Amino acid sequence: MISKEFAKKRLMFIQKEDYNYLTYNLIILLNELDCIAENKSFNDFKKISYLVDFIGSTRELKDFSQNELGSIYSKTHLKKKLISHLLIVLKNKNYIGISINKTHLTFNIWLKKDNIPESFFNRELFKTEIENIKKIKKEVRGLKRTTVKTMVDILYTSKNVLTWEI
Amino acid sequence: MGNLIIKKVRYSGEKYYFESPELQKGINLIVGDNGSGKSTFSYFIEYALGGFVEPFSKVNNKNKNNSKYTLIREDENNYVSIDIEVNGLLYSIKRFIDSNDIFYEEKGVINKLPIYRNRDHAPVIFSDWLLGKLNINVFELSLGSSNWLIGFNDLFRLLNHDQDSNPKDIYKSPKSNNFISDSSIIRKSIFETLVGISSEEHNIKYNAFKKAQKGRDESKLLLDNFLAHNSCDHAGTVDELQQTYLDLEDQLEKLLSKRNNLQQQNTNASEKTQQLTEIQTDLIRLELKVSEDTVKKKMLSIEKNKIDSLLASRKDEISQIEKIIFTHDKLNLFALEICPFCMEEVERQEGYCICGSKIKDNDYEKFVYKSSEYKQILDHKKKSLRSVEIAYDSYRLDILKLETALRDDTKRIVEIKNELESIINSIEFTGNSDLVNRIDNKILEVKGELIKCSENINSLSEKLKLESAFSMQSDIFKAKDKLYKSSLESFNRNNKETIKAFNKLYSELLSKSSCSSNYAEINDDYMPYIDHGEYKERSTIVPIRLMYYFTLLSLGLKRDTVKHPRFLLIDTPEEGGIDKSNLKLNLKLLDDALTLSKNHDDEEVKDFQVILTTGEDKYPTEYEDHIRFRLNKKSKEFILTKRKSKADNNGS
């Protein structure tokens, strides 16, 4: 018997904004970019919200239409809040480390791999995600260090998507 | 009949001049000794009448050094002029020395004519005018390739008894001694013209005869030529051939109509047309269906692709949820029993949050899901995926069905097209094409025969035309030939008669002369033939020639048909060492000649003029009265008188 309450919860389920969805994508990304210590940290966590949708898809990066890209870009800004919230939870659980870059005024993050269950690094399970990350790395040079603006220019602006500075 | 009388002879130059007294009808004597200018006087007359006098010519005379003529040659602005009377009409003639034009005054009007003929520049010459006045017709002689028109200068050869010519020749030497100008045919022509035995009538008939002969020859040539190039060996007359032609045309007409009928029968295959229309309708329907189906298929494919991408995204979602569940299970980030901040386990009261606040379900917009809940969502998603898959399958099937239908229809279209083609081809080949071909061949054959027949008709009629032309020309020729022959006969008869008269006169005169021949006649070349060729002493040549001239004059006076202008210019005949008495005797025979010219005793002698230049005492005393003037070298009575003008005043 599916309760009325669950029915509501099910209907309200937004997969792309689910914490667990964002979590596993974040872990895989940091691991693939080898951000596993403070000196190897990922600059500016906000970049992640722009990347998640590409990481999880089975489709090629070039296959997204201009409309889809525009839609992804606008939803990115909702994800930023979720991710910042998630980062606090993950830090409290000691899964990641967070530092503040005082010059750029950004949060840099890294994965505390020792605390992550080994099964997350099963390359078979996350095959799709790993493949996608590799492709994105090819597209965006220095993905780990680059600024939000440079990355957005490559992924959205250059593909005729209207973007704006945040 | 003509009558030429010289009235006056003048010479005028800047240094010298000469004017003769008035000359009369009848005998005129000019007496002078050698070198006094007797011959010059003759030359003046000859020159004025258009003759060629070599001593007067300023060219080609360097070896002749005769002072008499040097005076004339070296005189300037000099001319000879004579007054003449022809048939009672007066004319004045003037010719500048060394000029080839003659001025003549006729009824107060002065005209100019050239002496030498040139077909392009001078078709009419002075001689034509003079002969016209003397009623002598100019006729053309054909001498092989060249034509020759008789002129006054030619006739003058028998009017001027000069000293320069060989008396044996009888005729005065021509201007240039070539075989044409002194040929016997020309000499004969001169004689014939003078004695009038070359009549105009005869010449006209002769010309007509020649023309007819030419026409006949031409038509014969045409006919021969035609026969040589066209074989007219086909049988039948023109009428028969024309009948054949008409028959052939008839046949052709029939064949043509037969062919047309056959062709019309073939095109009336309405059944086939019906069949064709049906097939065409089928074809159009099918093609329409195919195009509709193609559009439908295209639409379905678009839908299918959309569902395809939906399916893919759903599959993505499912795999993602599976991963979410994995993450949840491993990390359990949001277990409601653990404080997210201190991570201590909390005994949570139902309906309340960890923090102790009451949970108001409606207020929640963001849920935290349990593993079981995730699983239920996964199941749900899987179910919906299933329905999407079903939709996808149904689209796929629809498209497959359409594709099959399209394939079949396309195949059918090709079949129908082939069928159509074969039907159209069969239409072309049905019908009695063999028969039509046979008729076509027959038509070609008949057309060929028609062309041949018309050619035959043409050639035959051409042949007939040419033949009739030839026979007509032959008839004309025969008629002209007859006329000419009869004319020739009478002409010859007349000539014989005339020549007989000439012989009689000549014989009589010559028998009285110093030649004292028994019998004289002229031969076929009109040359004297004395005593059947018996030897005569050398001096007899003088009377033989002189009597010849006298006879011509006498005959001219006697007969009106004779064209002789009744004019003689005689230079003293002194050749052959003839002695004075004989000379006188011979000259005296002129009286006899005049007497003989009378047809009967009572008749007056007609008008004539004889100008005789002779030496002192070399003329019959009876002619003393006829002396017009004398020339004497010793008493300085030279023919040319020096002008007492500037030349004298400036004199050397």
Coordinates of C-alpha atoms in Angstrom, one line a residue, chain B residues 154-646:
Chain B
D154 CA 41.9 52.2 -152.2
L155 CA 39.8 53.4 -155.1
F156 CA 42.3 56.2 -155.6
R157 CA 44.7 53.5 -156.7
L158 CA 42.9 53.3 -160.0
L159 CA 42.2 57.0 -160.3
N160 CA 45.7 58.2 -159.9
H161 CA 48.1 57.3 -162.7
D162 CA 51.3 58.1 -160.9
Q163 CA 55.0 57.8 -161.6
D164 CA 56.0 56.1 -158.4
S165 CA 54.3 52.8 -158.9
N166 CA 55.5 50.0 -161.1
P167 CA 53.3 50.3 -164.3
K168 CA 53.1 46.6 -164.7
D169 CA 51.0 46.5 -161.5
I170 CA 48.5 48.8 -163.2
Y171 CA 47.3 49.8 -159.8
K172 CA 49.0 52.5 -157.9
S173 CA 51.1 51.1 -155.0
P174 CA 49.2 51.1 -151.7
K175 CA 50.3 53.0 -148.7
S176 CA 51.9 50.0 -147.0
N177 CA 52.9 47.0 -149.1
N178 CA 51.6 44.1 -147.2
F179 CA 49.9 41.0 -148.4
I180 CA 46.5 42.2 -147.3
S181 CA 46.5 45.7 -148.7
D182 CA 47.9 44.6 -152.1
S183 CA 46.2 41.2 -152.2
S184 CA 44.4 40.2 -155.3
I185 CA 41.1 40.0 -153.5
I186 CA 41.5 43.7 -152.5
R187 CA 42.6 44.7 -156.0
K188 CA 39.6 42.8 -157.4
S189 CA 37.4 44.6 -154.9
I190 CA 38.7 47.9 -155.9
F191 CA 38.0 47.2 -159.6
E192 CA 34.6 45.7 -158.8
T193 CA 33.7 48.7 -156.7
L194 CA 34.7 51.1 -159.4
V195 CA 32.9 49.3 -162.2
G196 CA 30.0 48.7 -159.9
I197 CA 29.8 45.0 -160.2
S198 CA 29.8 44.5 -156.5
S199 CA 26.2 45.5 -156.1
E200 CA 24.7 46.4 -152.8
E201 CA 21.8 44.1 -153.4
H202 CA 24.1 41.2 -154.0
N203 CA 25.9 42.0 -150.8
I204 CA 22.8 42.1 -148.8
K205 CA 21.7 38.8 -150.2
Y206 CA 25.1 37.4 -149.5
N207 CA 24.9 38.6 -145.9
A208 CA 21.4 37.1 -145.5
F209 CA 22.7 33.8 -146.9
K210 CA 25.7 33.9 -144.5
K211 CA 23.4 34.6 -141.6
A212 CA 21.0 31.8 -142.5
Q213 CA 23.9 29.5 -142.9
K214 CA 25.2 30.5 -139.5
G215 CA 21.7 30.0 -137.9
R216 CA 21.4 26.6 -139.5
D217 CA 24.8 25.6 -138.3
E218 CA 24.1 26.7 -134.8
S219 CA 20.8 24.9 -134.5
K220 CA 22.5 21.8 -136.0
L221 CA 25.2 22.1 -133.4
L222 CA 22.6 22.5 -130.6
L223 CA 20.8 19.4 -131.8
D224 CA 23.9 17.4 -132.2
N225 CA 25.1 18.5 -128.8
F226 CA 21.7 17.6 -127.2
L227 CA 21.7 14.2 -128.9
A228 CA 25.2 13.5 -127.8
H229 CA 24.3 14.1 -124.1
N230 CA 20.8 12.8 -124.0
S231 CA 19.9 9.3 -125.1
C232 CA 16.4 9.7 -126.6
D233 CA 16.2 6.0 -127.3
H234 CA 12.9 5.6 -125.3
A235 CA 10.0 4.5 -127.3
G236 CA 6.9 6.5 -127.9
T237 CA 5.8 10.0 -128.7
V238 CA 5.4 12.8 -126.2
D239 CA 1.7 12.1 -126.0
E240 CA 2.3 8.5 -125.1
L241 CA 4.8 9.5 -122.5
Q242 CA 2.4 12.0 -121.0
Q243 CA -0.3 9.3 -120.8
T244 CA 2.2 7.1 -119.0
Y245 CA 2.9 10.0 -116.7
L246 CA -0.8 10.5 -115.9
D247 CA -1.2 6.8 -115.2
L248 CA 1.7 6.8 -112.9
E249 CA 0.3 9.8 -111.0
D250 CA -3.0 8.0 -110.7
Q251 CA -1.2 5.0 -109.3
L252 CA 0.6 7.1 -106.8
E253 CA -2.6 8.8 -105.6
K254 CA -4.2 5.4 -105.0
L255 CA -1.2 4.1 -103.1
L256 CA -1.1 7.2 -100.9
S257 CA -4.7 6.9 -100.0
K258 CA -4.3 3.2 -99.3
R259 CA -1.5 4.0 -96.9
N260 CA -3.4 6.7 -95.2
N261 CA -6.4 4.3 -94.7
L262 CA -4.1 1.7 -93.1
Q263 CA -2.6 4.2 -90.8
Q264 CA -6.0 5.5 -89.7
Q265 CA -7.1 1.9 -88.9
N266 CA -4.1 1.4 -86.7
T267 CA -4.7 4.5 -84.7
N268 CA -8.4 3.6 -84.0
A269 CA -7.4 1.0 -81.3
S270 CA -9.8 2.5 -78.7
E271 CA -9.6 -0.7 -76.5
K272 CA -6.0 -0.2 -76.0
T273 CA -6.5 3.4 -75.1
Q274 CA -9.1 2.4 -72.5
Q275 CA -6.7 -0.1 -71.0
L276 CA -4.0 2.5 -71.0
T277 CA -6.2 5.0 -69.2
E278 CA -7.0 2.4 -66.5
I279 CA -3.4 1.6 -66.0
Q280 CA -2.6 5.2 -65.8
T281 CA -5.3 5.9 -63.2
D282 CA -3.9 3.0 -61.1
L283 CA -0.4 4.4 -61.4
I284 CA -1.5 7.8 -60.3
R285 CA -3.4 6.4 -57.3
L286 CA -0.4 4.3 -56.3
E287 CA 2.0 7.1 -56.6
L288 CA -0.3 9.3 -54.5
K289 CA -0.5 6.7 -51.8
V290 CA 3.3 6.3 -51.8
S291 CA 3.8 9.9 -51.4
E292 CA 1.2 10.0 -48.5
D293 CA 2.8 7.1 -46.8
T294 CA 6.2 8.6 -47.1
V295 CA 5.0 11.7 -45.4
K296 CA 3.4 9.6 -42.6
K297 CA 6.5 7.6 -42.2
K298 CA 8.5 10.7 -41.8
M299 CA 6.1 12.0 -39.1
L300 CA 6.2 8.7 -37.2
S301 CA 10.0 8.6 -37.4
I302 CA 10.1 12.1 -35.8
E303 CA 7.8 10.9 -33.0
K304 CA 9.8 7.7 -32.6
N305 CA 13.0 9.7 -32.2
K306 CA 11.5 11.8 -29.5
I307 CA 10.3 8.7 -27.6
D308 CA 13.7 7.3 -28.2
S309 CA 15.4 10.2 -26.4
L310 CA 12.8 10.1 -23.7
L311 CA 13.5 6.4 -23.2
A312 CA 17.2 7.1 -23.0
S313 CA 16.7 9.8 -20.4
R314 CA 14.4 7.5 -18.4
K315 CA 17.0 4.8 -18.5
D316 CA 19.6 7.4 -17.3
E317 CA 17.3 8.4 -14.4
I318 CA 16.9 4.8 -13.4
S319 CA 20.6 4.1 -13.4
Q320 CA 21.1 7.3 -11.5
I321 CA 18.5 6.3 -8.9
E322 CA 20.2 3.0 -8.5
K323 CA 23.4 5.0 -7.8
I324 CA 21.6 7.2 -5.4
I325 CA 20.4 4.2 -3.5
F326 CA 24.0 3.0 -3.4
T327 CA 25.2 6.3 -2.1
H328 CA 22.5 6.4 0.5
D329 CA 23.2 3.0 1.6
K330 CA 26.9 3.6 1.9
L331 CA 27.0 7.0 3.4
N332 CA 23.6 7.3 4.9
L333 CA 24.1 11.1 5.0
F334 CA 20.6 12.0 5.9
A335 CA 19.4 9.4 8.4
L336 CA 16.8 11.0 10.5
E337 CA 18.1 9.3 13.6
I338 CA 21.5 11.0 13.5
C339 CA 22.1 14.7 14.2
P340 CA 23.8 16.1 11.2
F341 CA 26.0 18.3 13.3
C342 CA 27.1 16.3 16.3
M343 CA 26.6 13.0 14.5
E344 CA 25.1 11.5 17.6
E345 CA 22.2 9.1 17.4
V346 CA 19.0 10.6 18.5
E347 CA 15.9 8.9 19.6
R348 CA 13.4 10.8 17.5
Q349 CA 9.8 11.1 18.4
E350 CA 7.2 10.3 15.8
G351 CA 6.0 13.4 14.0
Y352 CA 8.8 15.5 15.3
C353 CA 12.1 16.6 13.9
I354 CA 15.5 15.8 15.5
C355 CA 15.6 19.3 16.7
G356 CA 12.2 18.6 18.5
S357 CA 10.0 20.8 16.3
K358 CA 6.7 19.3 15.1
I359 CA 6.8 18.1 11.5
K360 CA 4.1 19.6 9.4
D361 CA 4.0 17.5 6.3
N362 CA 2.4 20.1 4.1
D363 CA 5.2 22.5 4.8
Y364 CA 7.9 20.3 3.4
E365 CA 9.0 21.0 -0.1
K366 CA 12.3 19.2 0.1
F367 CA 12.1 15.7 1.3
V368 CA 14.8 13.4 2.6
Y369 CA 14.1 10.0 1.3
K370 CA 14.7 6.7 2.9
S371 CA 16.2 3.8 1.1
S372 CA 12.9 2.0 0.8
E373 CA 11.3 5.1 -0.6
Y374 CA 14.0 5.4 -3.2
K375 CA 13.4 1.9 -4.1
Q376 CA 9.7 2.6 -4.6
I377 CA 10.5 5.5 -6.8
L378 CA 12.8 3.3 -8.8
D379 CA 10.1 0.8 -9.2
H380 CA 7.7 3.4 -10.4
K381 CA 10.2 4.8 -12.8
K382 CA 10.8 1.3 -14.2
K383 CA 7.1 0.9 -14.7
S384 CA 6.8 4.1 -16.6
L385 CA 9.9 3.2 -18.6
R386 CA 8.0 0.1 -19.6
S387 CA 5.0 2.0 -20.9
V388 CA 7.4 4.3 -22.9
E389 CA 9.0 1.2 -24.3
I390 CA 5.6 -0.1 -25.4
A391 CA 4.9 3.3 -27.1
Y392 CA 8.3 3.1 -28.7
D393 CA 7.6 -0.4 -29.9
S394 CA 4.2 0.5 -31.4
Y395 CA 5.8 3.4 -33.3
R396 CA 8.5 1.1 -34.5
L397 CA 5.9 -1.4 -35.7
D398 CA 3.9 1.2 -37.5
I399 CA 7.0 2.5 -39.3
L400 CA 7.9 -1.1 -40.3
K401 CA 4.4 -1.7 -41.6
L402 CA 4.6 1.6 -43.6
E403 CA 8.0 0.7 -45.0
T404 CA 6.8 -2.7 -46.2
A405 CA 3.8 -1.0 -47.8
L406 CA 6.0 1.6 -49.5
R407 CA 8.3 -1.1 -50.8
D408 CA 5.4 -3.0 -52.3
D409 CA 3.9 0.1 -53.8
T410 CA 7.1 1.2 -55.4
K411 CA 7.6 -2.3 -56.8
R412 CA 4.1 -2.1 -58.2
I413 CA 4.7 1.3 -59.8
V414 CA 7.7 0.0 -61.6
E415 CA 5.6 -3.0 -62.8
I416 CA 2.9 -0.7 -64.0
K417 CA 5.3 1.5 -65.8
N418 CA 6.8 -1.5 -67.5
E419 CA 3.4 -2.7 -68.5
L420 CA 2.5 0.8 -69.9
E421 CA 5.7 0.8 -71.9
S422 CA 5.1 -2.6 -73.3
I423 CA 1.5 -1.7 -74.2
I424 CA 2.7 1.5 -76.0
N425 CA 5.4 -0.5 -77.8
S426 CA 2.9 -3.1 -78.8
I427 CA 0.7 -0.4 -80.2
E428 CA 3.6 0.8 -82.3
F429 CA 4.3 -2.7 -83.6
T430 CA 0.7 -3.8 -84.1
G431 CA -1.1 -2.8 -87.2
N432 CA -0.1 -4.1 -90.6
S433 CA 3.2 -2.4 -90.6
D434 CA 4.5 -4.8 -93.2
L435 CA 1.8 -3.9 -95.6
V436 CA 2.5 -0.2 -95.0
N437 CA 6.2 -0.8 -95.7
R438 CA 5.4 -2.6 -98.9
I439 CA 3.1 0.3 -99.9
D440 CA 5.9 2.8 -99.0
N441 CA 8.3 0.9 -101.2
K442 CA 5.8 0.9 -104.0
I443 CA 5.2 4.6 -103.6
L444 CA 9.0 5.2 -103.9
E445 CA 9.1 3.1 -107.0
V446 CA 6.3 4.9 -108.6
K447 CA 7.8 8.3 -107.7
G448 CA 11.1 7.2 -109.3
E449 CA 9.3 6.2 -112.5
L450 CA 7.4 9.5 -112.5
I451 CA 10.6 11.4 -112.3
K452 CA 12.1 9.3 -115.1
C453 CA 9.0 9.8 -117.2
S454 CA 9.0 13.5 -116.8
E455 CA 12.7 13.6 -117.7
N456 CA 11.9 11.6 -120.8
I457 CA 9.1 14.0 -121.7
N458 CA 11.4 17.0 -121.2
S459 CA 14.2 15.5 -123.2
L460 CA 11.9 14.4 -126.0
S461 CA 10.1 17.7 -126.2
E462 CA 13.5 19.5 -126.1
K463 CA 14.6 17.2 -128.9
L464 CA 11.5 17.9 -130.9
K465 CA 12.0 21.6 -130.3
L466 CA 15.6 21.5 -131.5
E467 CA 14.7 19.4 -134.4
S468 CA 11.9 21.8 -135.5
A469 CA 14.3 24.7 -135.0
F470 CA 16.9 23.0 -137.1
S471 CA 14.5 22.2 -139.9
M472 CA 13.2 25.8 -139.8
Q473 CA 16.7 27.1 -140.0
S474 CA 17.4 24.7 -142.8
D475 CA 14.4 25.9 -144.7
I476 CA 15.4 29.5 -144.2
F477 CA 18.9 28.6 -145.3
K478 CA 17.6 26.9 -148.4
A479 CA 15.5 29.8 -149.3
K480 CA 18.3 32.3 -148.7
D481 CA 20.7 30.0 -150.6
K482 CA 18.3 29.9 -153.5
L483 CA 17.9 33.7 -153.5
Y484 CA 21.7 34.2 -153.1
K485 CA 22.4 31.7 -155.9
S486 CA 20.0 33.4 -158.3
S487 CA 21.3 36.7 -157.3
L488 CA 24.8 35.4 -157.9
E489 CA 23.8 34.1 -161.2
S490 CA 22.4 37.4 -162.4
F491 CA 25.3 39.2 -160.7
N492 CA 27.8 37.0 -162.6
R493 CA 25.8 37.5 -165.8
N494 CA 25.9 41.3 -165.3
N495 CA 29.5 41.1 -164.4
K496 CA 30.3 39.1 -167.5
E497 CA 28.5 41.6 -169.5
T498 CA 30.3 44.5 -167.9
I499 CA 33.6 42.9 -168.2
K500 CA 32.8 42.2 -171.8
A501 CA 32.1 45.8 -172.4
F502 CA 35.4 46.7 -170.6
N503 CA 37.3 44.3 -172.7
K504 CA 35.8 45.7 -175.9
L505 CA 36.7 49.3 -174.9
Y506 CA 40.1 48.3 -173.7
S507 CA 40.8 46.3 -176.8
E508 CA 39.8 49.1 -179.1
L509 CA 41.8 51.7 -177.2
L510 CA 44.9 49.6 -176.9
S511 CA 44.8 48.6 -180.6
K512 CA 45.0 52.3 -181.5
S513 CA 47.8 53.0 -179.0
S514 CA 51.5 52.6 -179.4
C515 CA 51.0 49.0 -178.2
S516 CA 49.0 48.4 -181.4
S517 CA 47.7 45.1 -180.1
N518 CA 45.3 42.9 -181.9
Y519 CA 43.3 41.8 -178.9
A520 CA 43.2 42.8 -175.3
E521 CA 41.2 41.6 -172.4
I522 CA 41.4 41.3 -168.6
N523 CA 41.7 38.0 -166.8
D524 CA 40.0 36.7 -163.7
D525 CA 42.1 39.0 -161.6
Y526 CA 41.2 41.9 -163.9
M527 CA 44.7 42.2 -165.1
P528 CA 45.4 43.0 -168.7
Y529 CA 46.0 40.1 -171.0
I530 CA 47.3 41.2 -174.3
D531 CA 47.4 39.3 -177.6
H532 CA 47.2 36.0 -175.7
G533 CA 50.4 36.6 -173.8
E534 CA 52.5 37.4 -176.9
Y535 CA 55.8 39.3 -176.1
K536 CA 55.5 43.1 -176.3
E537 CA 58.3 45.6 -176.2
R538 CA 59.0 47.2 -172.8
S539 CA 57.6 50.6 -173.6
T540 CA 54.2 49.1 -174.3
I541 CA 53.6 49.0 -170.6
V542 CA 52.8 52.7 -170.7
P543 CA 49.8 52.4 -173.0
I544 CA 48.7 49.2 -171.3
R545 CA 48.4 50.9 -168.0
L546 CA 47.2 54.3 -169.4
M547 CA 44.5 52.6 -171.5
Y548 CA 43.3 50.7 -168.5
Y549 CA 42.7 53.9 -166.7
F550 CA 41.1 55.5 -169.8
T551 CA 38.9 52.5 -170.2
L552 CA 37.7 52.7 -166.7
L553 CA 36.8 56.4 -167.2
S554 CA 35.1 55.7 -170.4
L555 CA 33.1 52.8 -168.9
G556 CA 32.2 55.1 -166.0
L557 CA 30.9 57.7 -168.4
K558 CA 29.1 55.1 -170.5
R559 CA 27.3 53.3 -167.8
D560 CA 25.3 54.6 -164.9
T561 CA 25.8 51.4 -162.9
V562 CA 29.6 52.0 -162.9
K563 CA 30.7 53.8 -159.7
H564 CA 33.8 55.4 -161.1
P565 CA 33.8 59.0 -160.0
R566 CA 34.8 60.1 -163.5
F567 CA 38.0 61.6 -162.3
L568 CA 41.6 60.9 -163.3
L569 CA 44.8 62.4 -162.0
I570 CA 47.5 61.4 -164.4
D571 CA 51.2 62.1 -163.9
T572 CA 53.1 62.1 -167.1
P573 CA 53.8 58.4 -168.0
E574 CA 57.3 58.3 -169.1
E575 CA 58.5 54.9 -168.1
G576 CA 60.0 52.3 -170.3
G577 CA 61.7 55.0 -172.5
I578 CA 58.6 55.7 -174.4
D579 CA 59.2 58.4 -177.0
K580 CA 57.4 61.7 -177.2
S581 CA 55.3 60.9 -180.3
N582 CA 54.1 57.7 -178.8
L583 CA 53.3 59.4 -175.6
K584 CA 51.3 62.1 -177.3
L585 CA 49.5 59.4 -179.3
N586 CA 48.6 57.6 -176.2
L587 CA 47.4 60.7 -174.4
K588 CA 45.4 61.6 -177.4
L589 CA 43.5 58.4 -177.1
L590 CA 41.7 60.0 -174.2
D591 CA 39.5 61.7 -176.8
D592 CA 38.7 58.3 -178.2
A593 CA 37.9 57.0 -174.8
L594 CA 35.5 59.9 -174.3
T595 CA 34.0 59.3 -177.7
L596 CA 33.5 55.6 -177.0
S597 CA 31.8 56.5 -173.7
K598 CA 28.8 57.8 -175.8
N599 CA 26.1 55.2 -176.1
H600 CA 25.1 56.8 -179.3
D601 CA 26.5 59.5 -181.5
D602 CA 24.2 62.3 -180.5
E603 CA 24.9 61.9 -176.8
E604 CA 26.9 64.6 -175.0
V605 CA 29.8 63.4 -173.0
K606 CA 28.9 63.5 -169.3
D607 CA 30.8 65.6 -166.8
F608 CA 34.2 64.3 -165.9
Q609 CA 37.6 65.7 -165.0
V610 CA 41.1 64.6 -166.0
I611 CA 44.0 66.4 -164.5
L612 CA 47.2 65.7 -166.5
T613 CA 50.5 66.9 -165.4
T614 CA 53.1 66.6 -168.0
G615 CA 56.4 68.0 -169.2
E616 CA 56.9 70.7 -171.8
D617 CA 56.0 69.5 -175.2
K618 CA 54.9 66.2 -173.9
Y619 CA 51.2 66.6 -174.7
P620 CA 49.1 66.5 -177.8
T621 CA 49.0 70.0 -179.4
E622 CA 45.2 69.7 -179.5
Y623 CA 45.3 70.0 -175.8
E624 CA 47.0 73.4 -175.7
D625 CA 43.7 75.0 -174.8
H626 CA 43.4 72.8 -171.7
I627 CA 46.6 74.0 -170.1
R628 CA 45.7 75.6 -166.8
F629 CA 49.1 76.7 -165.7
R630 CA 52.7 76.1 -166.3
L631 CA 55.6 75.5 -164.0
N632 CA 59.1 76.2 -165.0
K633 CA 62.1 75.6 -162.9
K634 CA 64.5 77.7 -164.9
S635 CA 62.3 80.7 -164.9
K636 CA 61.7 80.2 -161.2
E637 CA 58.2 79.3 -161.7
F638 CA 58.3 76.7 -158.9
I639 CA 55.1 75.6 -157.5
L640 CA 55.8 77.1 -154.1
T641 CA 56.1 80.8 -153.8
K642 CA 58.0 82.3 -151.0
R643 CA 56.0 84.7 -148.9
K644 CA 57.3 88.3 -149.0
S645 CA 56.8 88.7 -145.3
K646 CA 58.7 88.5 -142.1

